mmCIF file of C-alpha atoms in Angstrom:
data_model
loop_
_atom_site.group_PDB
_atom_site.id
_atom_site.type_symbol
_atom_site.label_atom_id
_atom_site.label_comp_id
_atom_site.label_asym_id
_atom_site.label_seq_id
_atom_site.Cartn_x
_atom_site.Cartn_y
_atom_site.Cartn_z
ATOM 1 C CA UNK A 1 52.392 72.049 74.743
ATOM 2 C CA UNK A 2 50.516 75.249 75.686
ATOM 3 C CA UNK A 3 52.822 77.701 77.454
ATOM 4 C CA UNK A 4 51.398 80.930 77.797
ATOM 5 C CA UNK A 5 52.979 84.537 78.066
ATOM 6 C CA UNK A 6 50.915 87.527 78.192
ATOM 7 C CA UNK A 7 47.415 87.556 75.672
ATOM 8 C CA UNK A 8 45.839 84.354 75.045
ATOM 9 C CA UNK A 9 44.075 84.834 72.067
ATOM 10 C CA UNK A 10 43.440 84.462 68.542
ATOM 11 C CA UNK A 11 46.466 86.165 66.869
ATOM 12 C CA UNK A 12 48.450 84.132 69.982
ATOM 13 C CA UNK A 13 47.513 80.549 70.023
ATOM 14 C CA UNK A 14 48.736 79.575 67.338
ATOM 15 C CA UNK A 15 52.494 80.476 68.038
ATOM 16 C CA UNK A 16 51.761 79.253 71.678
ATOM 17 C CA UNK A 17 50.151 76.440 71.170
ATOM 18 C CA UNK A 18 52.768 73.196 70.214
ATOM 19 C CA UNK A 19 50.660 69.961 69.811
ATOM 20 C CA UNK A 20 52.800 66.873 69.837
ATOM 21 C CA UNK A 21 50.266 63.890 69.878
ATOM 22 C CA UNK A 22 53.072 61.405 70.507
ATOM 23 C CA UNK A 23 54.532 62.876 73.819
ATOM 24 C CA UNK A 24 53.305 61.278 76.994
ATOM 25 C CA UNK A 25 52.172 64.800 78.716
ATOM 26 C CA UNK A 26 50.281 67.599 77.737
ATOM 27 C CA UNK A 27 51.622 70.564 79.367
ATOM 28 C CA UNK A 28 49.088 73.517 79.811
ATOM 29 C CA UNK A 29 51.065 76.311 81.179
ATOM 30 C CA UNK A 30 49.434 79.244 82.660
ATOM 31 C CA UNK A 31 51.440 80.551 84.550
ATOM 32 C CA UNK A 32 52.037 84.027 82.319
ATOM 33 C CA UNK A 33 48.931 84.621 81.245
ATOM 34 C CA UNK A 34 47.811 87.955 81.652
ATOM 35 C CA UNK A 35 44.696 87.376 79.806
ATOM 36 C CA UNK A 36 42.249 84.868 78.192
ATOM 37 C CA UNK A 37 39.737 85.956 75.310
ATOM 38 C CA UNK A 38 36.781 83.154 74.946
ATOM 39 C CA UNK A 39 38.652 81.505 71.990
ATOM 40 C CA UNK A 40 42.070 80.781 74.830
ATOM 41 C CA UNK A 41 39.102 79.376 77.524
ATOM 42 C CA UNK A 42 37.712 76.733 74.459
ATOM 43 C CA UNK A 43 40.727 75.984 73.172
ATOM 44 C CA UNK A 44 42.612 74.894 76.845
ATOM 45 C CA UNK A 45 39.260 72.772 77.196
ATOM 46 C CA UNK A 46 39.109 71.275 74.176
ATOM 47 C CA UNK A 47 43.085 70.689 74.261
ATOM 48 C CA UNK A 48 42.689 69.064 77.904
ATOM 49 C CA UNK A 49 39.822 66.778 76.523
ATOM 50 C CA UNK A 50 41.972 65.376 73.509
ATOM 51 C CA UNK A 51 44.702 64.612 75.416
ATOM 52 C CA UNK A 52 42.720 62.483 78.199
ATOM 53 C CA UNK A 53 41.124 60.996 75.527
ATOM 54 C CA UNK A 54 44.317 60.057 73.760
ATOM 55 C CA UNK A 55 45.763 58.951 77.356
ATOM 56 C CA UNK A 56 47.966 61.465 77.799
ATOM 57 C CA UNK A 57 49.146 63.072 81.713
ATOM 58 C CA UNK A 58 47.951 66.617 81.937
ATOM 59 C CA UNK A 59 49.719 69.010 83.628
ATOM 60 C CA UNK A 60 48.664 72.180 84.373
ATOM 61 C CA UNK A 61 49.663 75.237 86.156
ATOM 62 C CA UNK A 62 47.379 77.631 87.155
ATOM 63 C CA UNK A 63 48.223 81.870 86.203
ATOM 64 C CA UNK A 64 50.575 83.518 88.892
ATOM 65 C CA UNK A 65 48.261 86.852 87.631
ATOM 66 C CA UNK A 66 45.117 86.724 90.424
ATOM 67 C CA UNK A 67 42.683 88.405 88.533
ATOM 68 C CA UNK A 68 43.300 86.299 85.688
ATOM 69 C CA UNK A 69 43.125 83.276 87.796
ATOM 70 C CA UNK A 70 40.008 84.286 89.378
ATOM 71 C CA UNK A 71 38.215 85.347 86.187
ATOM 72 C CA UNK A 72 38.938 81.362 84.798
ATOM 73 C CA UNK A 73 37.191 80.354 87.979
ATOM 74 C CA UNK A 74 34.647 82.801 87.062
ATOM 75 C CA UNK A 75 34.040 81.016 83.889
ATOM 76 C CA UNK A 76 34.209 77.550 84.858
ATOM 77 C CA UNK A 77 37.331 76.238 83.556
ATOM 78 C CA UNK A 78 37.853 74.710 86.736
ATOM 79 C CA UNK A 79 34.648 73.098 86.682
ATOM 80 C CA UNK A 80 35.519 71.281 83.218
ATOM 81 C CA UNK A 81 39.590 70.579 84.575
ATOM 82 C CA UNK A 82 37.447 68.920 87.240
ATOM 83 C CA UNK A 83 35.341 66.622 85.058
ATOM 84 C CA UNK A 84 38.454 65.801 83.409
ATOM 85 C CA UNK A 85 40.279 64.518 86.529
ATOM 86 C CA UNK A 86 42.493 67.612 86.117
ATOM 87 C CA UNK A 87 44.668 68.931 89.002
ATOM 88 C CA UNK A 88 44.462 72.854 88.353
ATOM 89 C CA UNK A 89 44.900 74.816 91.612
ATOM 90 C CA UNK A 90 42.283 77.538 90.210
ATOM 91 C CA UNK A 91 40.310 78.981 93.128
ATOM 92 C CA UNK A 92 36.625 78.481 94.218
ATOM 93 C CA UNK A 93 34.546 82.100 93.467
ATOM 94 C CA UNK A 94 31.431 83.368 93.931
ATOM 95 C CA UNK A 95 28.533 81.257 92.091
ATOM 96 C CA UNK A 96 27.029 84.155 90.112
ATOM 97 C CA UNK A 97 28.693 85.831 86.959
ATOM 98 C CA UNK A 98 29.359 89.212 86.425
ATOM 99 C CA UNK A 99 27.098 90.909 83.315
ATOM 100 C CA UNK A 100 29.787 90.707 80.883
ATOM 101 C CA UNK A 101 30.487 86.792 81.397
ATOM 102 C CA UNK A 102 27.801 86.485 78.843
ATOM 103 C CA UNK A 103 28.360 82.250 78.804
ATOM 104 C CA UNK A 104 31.117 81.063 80.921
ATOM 105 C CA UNK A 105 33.102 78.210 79.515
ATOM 106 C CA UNK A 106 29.957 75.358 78.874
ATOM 107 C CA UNK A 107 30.132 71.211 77.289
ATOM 108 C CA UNK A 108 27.919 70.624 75.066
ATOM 109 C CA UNK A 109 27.072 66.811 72.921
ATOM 110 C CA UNK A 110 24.173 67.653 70.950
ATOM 111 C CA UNK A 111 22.826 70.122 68.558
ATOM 112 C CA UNK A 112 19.912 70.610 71.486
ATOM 113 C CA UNK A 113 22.712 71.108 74.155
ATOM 114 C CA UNK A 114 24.181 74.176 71.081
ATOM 115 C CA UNK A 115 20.996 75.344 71.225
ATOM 116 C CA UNK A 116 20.013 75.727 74.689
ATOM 117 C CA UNK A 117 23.587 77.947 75.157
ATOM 118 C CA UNK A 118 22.073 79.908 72.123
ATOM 119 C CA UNK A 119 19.337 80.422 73.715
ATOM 120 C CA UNK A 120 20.699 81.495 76.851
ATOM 121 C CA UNK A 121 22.923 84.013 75.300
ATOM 122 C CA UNK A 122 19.889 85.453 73.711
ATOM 123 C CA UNK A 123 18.344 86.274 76.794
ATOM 124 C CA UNK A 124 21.368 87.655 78.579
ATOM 125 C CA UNK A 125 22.410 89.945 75.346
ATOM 126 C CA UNK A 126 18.466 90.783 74.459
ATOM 127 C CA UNK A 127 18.771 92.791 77.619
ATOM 128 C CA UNK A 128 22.101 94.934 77.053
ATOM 129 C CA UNK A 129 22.073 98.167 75.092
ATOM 130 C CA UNK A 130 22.667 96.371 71.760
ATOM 131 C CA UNK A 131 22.080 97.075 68.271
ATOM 132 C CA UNK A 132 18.525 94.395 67.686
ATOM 133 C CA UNK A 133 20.553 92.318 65.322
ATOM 134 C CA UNK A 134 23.589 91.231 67.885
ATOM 135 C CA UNK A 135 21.538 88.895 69.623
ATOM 136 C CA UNK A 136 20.080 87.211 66.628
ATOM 137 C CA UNK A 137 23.280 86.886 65.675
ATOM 138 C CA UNK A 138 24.932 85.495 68.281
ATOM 139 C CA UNK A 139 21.693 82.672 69.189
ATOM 140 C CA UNK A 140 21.966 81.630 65.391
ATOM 141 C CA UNK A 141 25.558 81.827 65.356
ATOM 142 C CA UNK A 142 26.460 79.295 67.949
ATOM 143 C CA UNK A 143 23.707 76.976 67.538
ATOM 144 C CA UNK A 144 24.902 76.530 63.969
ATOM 145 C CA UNK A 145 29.079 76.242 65.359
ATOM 146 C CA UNK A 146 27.708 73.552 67.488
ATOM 147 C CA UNK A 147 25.884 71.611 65.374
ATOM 148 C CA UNK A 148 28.933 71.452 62.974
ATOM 149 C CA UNK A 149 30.783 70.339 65.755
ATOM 150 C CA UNK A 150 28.294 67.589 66.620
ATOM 151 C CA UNK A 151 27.608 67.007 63.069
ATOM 152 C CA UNK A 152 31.542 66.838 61.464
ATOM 153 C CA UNK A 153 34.568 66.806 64.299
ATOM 154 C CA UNK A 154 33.087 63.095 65.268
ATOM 155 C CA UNK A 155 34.032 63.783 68.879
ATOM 156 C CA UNK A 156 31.256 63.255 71.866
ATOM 157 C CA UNK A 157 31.447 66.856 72.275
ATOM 158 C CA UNK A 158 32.851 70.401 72.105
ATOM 159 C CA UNK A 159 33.455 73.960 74.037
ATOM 160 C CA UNK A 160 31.767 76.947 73.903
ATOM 161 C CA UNK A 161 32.346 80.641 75.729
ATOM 162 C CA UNK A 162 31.338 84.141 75.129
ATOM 163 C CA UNK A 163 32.225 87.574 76.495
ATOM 164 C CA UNK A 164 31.671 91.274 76.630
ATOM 165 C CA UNK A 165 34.476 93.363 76.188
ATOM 166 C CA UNK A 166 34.709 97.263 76.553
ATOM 167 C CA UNK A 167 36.782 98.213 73.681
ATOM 168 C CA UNK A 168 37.862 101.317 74.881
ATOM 169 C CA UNK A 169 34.000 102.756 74.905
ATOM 170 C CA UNK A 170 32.785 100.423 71.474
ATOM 171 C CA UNK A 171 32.170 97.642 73.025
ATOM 172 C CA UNK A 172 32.429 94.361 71.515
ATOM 173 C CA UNK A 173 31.409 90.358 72.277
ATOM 174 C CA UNK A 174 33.094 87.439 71.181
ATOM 175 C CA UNK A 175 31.997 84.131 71.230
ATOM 176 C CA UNK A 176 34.288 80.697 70.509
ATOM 177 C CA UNK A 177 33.373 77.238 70.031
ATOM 178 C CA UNK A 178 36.249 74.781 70.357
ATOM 179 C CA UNK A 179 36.360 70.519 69.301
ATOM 180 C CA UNK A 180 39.098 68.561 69.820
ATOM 181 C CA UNK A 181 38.169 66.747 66.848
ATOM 182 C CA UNK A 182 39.154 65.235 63.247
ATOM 183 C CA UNK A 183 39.663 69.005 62.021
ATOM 184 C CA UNK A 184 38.079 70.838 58.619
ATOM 185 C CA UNK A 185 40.395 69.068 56.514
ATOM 186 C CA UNK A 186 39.306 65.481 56.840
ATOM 187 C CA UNK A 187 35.900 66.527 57.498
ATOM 188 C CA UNK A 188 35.623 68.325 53.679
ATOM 189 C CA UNK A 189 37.557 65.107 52.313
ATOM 190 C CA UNK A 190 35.394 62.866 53.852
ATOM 191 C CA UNK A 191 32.728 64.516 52.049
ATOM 192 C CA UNK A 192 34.744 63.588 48.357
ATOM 193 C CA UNK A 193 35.936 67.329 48.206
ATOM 194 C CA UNK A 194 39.335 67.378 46.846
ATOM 195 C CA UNK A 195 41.299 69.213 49.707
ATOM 196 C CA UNK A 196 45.608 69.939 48.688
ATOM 197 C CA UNK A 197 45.800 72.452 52.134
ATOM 198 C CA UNK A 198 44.885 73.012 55.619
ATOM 199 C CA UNK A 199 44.322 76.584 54.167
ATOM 200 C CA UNK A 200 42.230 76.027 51.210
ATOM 201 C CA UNK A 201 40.090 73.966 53.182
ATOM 202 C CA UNK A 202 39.192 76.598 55.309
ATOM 203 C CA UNK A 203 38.619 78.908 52.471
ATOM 204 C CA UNK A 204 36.181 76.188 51.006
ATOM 205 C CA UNK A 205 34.771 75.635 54.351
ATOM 206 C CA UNK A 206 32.977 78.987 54.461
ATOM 207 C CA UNK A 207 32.008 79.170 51.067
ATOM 208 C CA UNK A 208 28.096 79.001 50.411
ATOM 209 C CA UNK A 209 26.800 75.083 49.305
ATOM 210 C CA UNK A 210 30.858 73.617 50.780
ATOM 211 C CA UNK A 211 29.759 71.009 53.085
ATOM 212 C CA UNK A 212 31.845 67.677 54.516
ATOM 213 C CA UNK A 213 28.169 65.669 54.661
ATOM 214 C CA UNK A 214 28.421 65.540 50.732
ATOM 215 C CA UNK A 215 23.987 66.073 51.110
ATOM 216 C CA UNK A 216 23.084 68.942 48.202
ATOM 217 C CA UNK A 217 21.855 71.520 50.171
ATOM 218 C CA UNK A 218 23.890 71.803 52.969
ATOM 219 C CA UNK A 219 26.842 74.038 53.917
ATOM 220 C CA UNK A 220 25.550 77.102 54.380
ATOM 221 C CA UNK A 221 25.267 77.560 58.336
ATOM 222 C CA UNK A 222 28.994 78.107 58.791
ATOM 223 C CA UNK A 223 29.021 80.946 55.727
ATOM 224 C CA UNK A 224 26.116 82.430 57.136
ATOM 225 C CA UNK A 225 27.907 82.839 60.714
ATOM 226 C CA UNK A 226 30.844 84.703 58.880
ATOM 227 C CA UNK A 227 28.239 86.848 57.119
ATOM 228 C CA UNK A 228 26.529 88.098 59.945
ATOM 229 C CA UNK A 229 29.580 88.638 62.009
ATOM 230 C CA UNK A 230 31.125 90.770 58.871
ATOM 231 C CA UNK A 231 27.705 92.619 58.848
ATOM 232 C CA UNK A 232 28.486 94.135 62.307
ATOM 233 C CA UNK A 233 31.730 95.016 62.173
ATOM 234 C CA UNK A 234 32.885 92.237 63.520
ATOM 235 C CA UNK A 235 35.821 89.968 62.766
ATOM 236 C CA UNK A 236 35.585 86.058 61.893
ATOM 237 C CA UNK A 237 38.683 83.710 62.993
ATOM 238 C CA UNK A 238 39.385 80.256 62.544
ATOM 239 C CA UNK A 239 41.607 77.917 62.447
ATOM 240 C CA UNK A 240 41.719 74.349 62.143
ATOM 241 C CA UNK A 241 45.275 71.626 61.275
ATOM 242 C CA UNK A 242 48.184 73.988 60.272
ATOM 243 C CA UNK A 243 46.232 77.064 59.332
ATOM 244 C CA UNK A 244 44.068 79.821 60.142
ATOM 245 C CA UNK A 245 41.773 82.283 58.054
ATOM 246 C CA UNK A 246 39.917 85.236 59.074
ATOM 247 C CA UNK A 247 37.879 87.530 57.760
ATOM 248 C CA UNK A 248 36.676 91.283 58.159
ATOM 249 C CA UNK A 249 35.323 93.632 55.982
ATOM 250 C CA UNK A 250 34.864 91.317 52.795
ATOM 251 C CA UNK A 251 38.425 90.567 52.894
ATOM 252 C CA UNK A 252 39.319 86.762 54.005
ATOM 253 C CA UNK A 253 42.900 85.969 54.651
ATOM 254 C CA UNK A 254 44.851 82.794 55.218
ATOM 255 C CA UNK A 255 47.776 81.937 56.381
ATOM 256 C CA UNK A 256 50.048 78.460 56.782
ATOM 257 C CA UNK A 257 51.030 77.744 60.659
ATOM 258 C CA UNK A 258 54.072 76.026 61.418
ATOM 259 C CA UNK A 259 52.156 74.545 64.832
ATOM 260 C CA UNK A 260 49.165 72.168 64.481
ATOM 261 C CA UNK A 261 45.542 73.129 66.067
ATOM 262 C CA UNK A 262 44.151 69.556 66.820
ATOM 263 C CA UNK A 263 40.507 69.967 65.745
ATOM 264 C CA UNK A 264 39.125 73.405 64.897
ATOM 265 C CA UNK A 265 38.845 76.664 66.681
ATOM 266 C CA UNK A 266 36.427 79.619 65.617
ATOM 267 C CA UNK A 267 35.696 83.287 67.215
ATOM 268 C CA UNK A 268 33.304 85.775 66.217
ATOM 269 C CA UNK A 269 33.708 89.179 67.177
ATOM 270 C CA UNK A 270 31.325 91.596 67.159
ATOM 271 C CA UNK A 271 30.520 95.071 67.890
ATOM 272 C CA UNK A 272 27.731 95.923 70.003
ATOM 273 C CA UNK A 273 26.542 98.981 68.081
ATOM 274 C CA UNK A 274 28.291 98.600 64.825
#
């Protein structure tokens, strides 16, 4: 359901990524990877964790690529395949993280859980030649992903992952948060908000006061994420159901996927010194 060639990432997954929730096996097939951005780490745990939970066999193969093997290790993706009851085949490496494995891939159930990652993030980015604003943003910006996970995708719990990248000498961090839950969709109609699309749910979904609670006053946290990622040249994704939207520089786009993404996958980009 997942077979992999080359870049795991964003623009990838969702031609990649073939979700059948009435086949017996979930196939997650490494095997050509050649690399794994934070949103490809979330979205094989979260995709793993729906399937056990729907009682499907998961079968996974492990990346013929070392490096790439040895950098999932790095960040714990055998650790969760583990907790999952999840033969893998990744290898055991060294404890400690290198600099740029700013989160490796983490569970968390609760809003607190969100936060304590936030937090954690903070401290590791607060200390990297940064522009003052990119840690802010990135402690605000996944404390408020997962409490919209805990709060709306009515699963026990979601994925989260973040990483420095050198961007040929501008370097950049992305962080993902994955759920394997009901998706932005039902979430938004659930809250009596007339949805017709995967994709203009989205586009409501990070619209100021949008919010699948229904409370006044709510719905700003995810809007506020895409603002602050936009303000440093950065680039918002998600996708949830049969479409994705991004946005960068003011301009959001959408489009209609042929695949379905069971549950709802974001990344923020953003550049260190924007």
């Amino acid at each position: 359901m997942l077979t992999v060639v080359g870049r795991l990432n964003t623009t990838t997954i969702a031609t990649m990524l073939k979700w059948d929730p009435t086949a017996p096996t979930c196939v997650i097939d490494l095997a050509g990877a050649g690399f794994v951005e934070p949103a490809g780490l979330v979205t094989i745990a979260a995709l793993a964790d729906r399937a056990r939970r729907e009682g499907m066999i998961v079968e996974f193969t492990s990346p013929n690529n070392e490096s790439v093997k040895n950098y999932l290790s790095r960040m714990k993706l055998g650790d969760i395949l583990d907790e999952l009851g999840i033969d893998h085949g990744l290898p055991t490496v060294r404890p400690k993280p290198l600099a740029e494995d700013l989160l490796e891939l983490r569970k968390f159930s609760s809003e607190f859980d969100g936060g304590e990652l936030a937090a954690l993030v903070y401290d590791k980015v607060d200390g990297l030649d940064v522009d003052p604003q990119v840690p802010v943003t990135l402690q605000e910006g996944l404390a408020e992903l997962a409490g919209n996970v805990t709060l709306h995708a009515e699963v026990a719990h979601g994925y989260a992952a973040a990483q420095t990248f050198p961007n040929g000498g501008s370097p950049q961090i992305m962080f993902a948060v994955a759920d394997g839950g009901r998706g932005v969709s039902t979430s938004l109609k659930a809250g009596g908000l007339a949805i017709e699309t995967d994709e203009s749910a989205l586009r409501l979904a990070v619209e100021p006061g949008v919010s699948g609670t229904g409370e006044k006053g709510r719905g700003n946290g995810l809007p506020d994420v895409v603002s602050s990622t936009v303000g440093l040249a950065g680039l918002f994704f998600m996708t949830s159901g049969h479409a994705w939207l991004t946005r960068k520089k003011g301009i959001t786009s959408t489009e209609k996927l042929l695949s379905v993404y069971p549950g709802t996958l974001i990344q923020s980009t953003v550049s260190c010194k924007p």
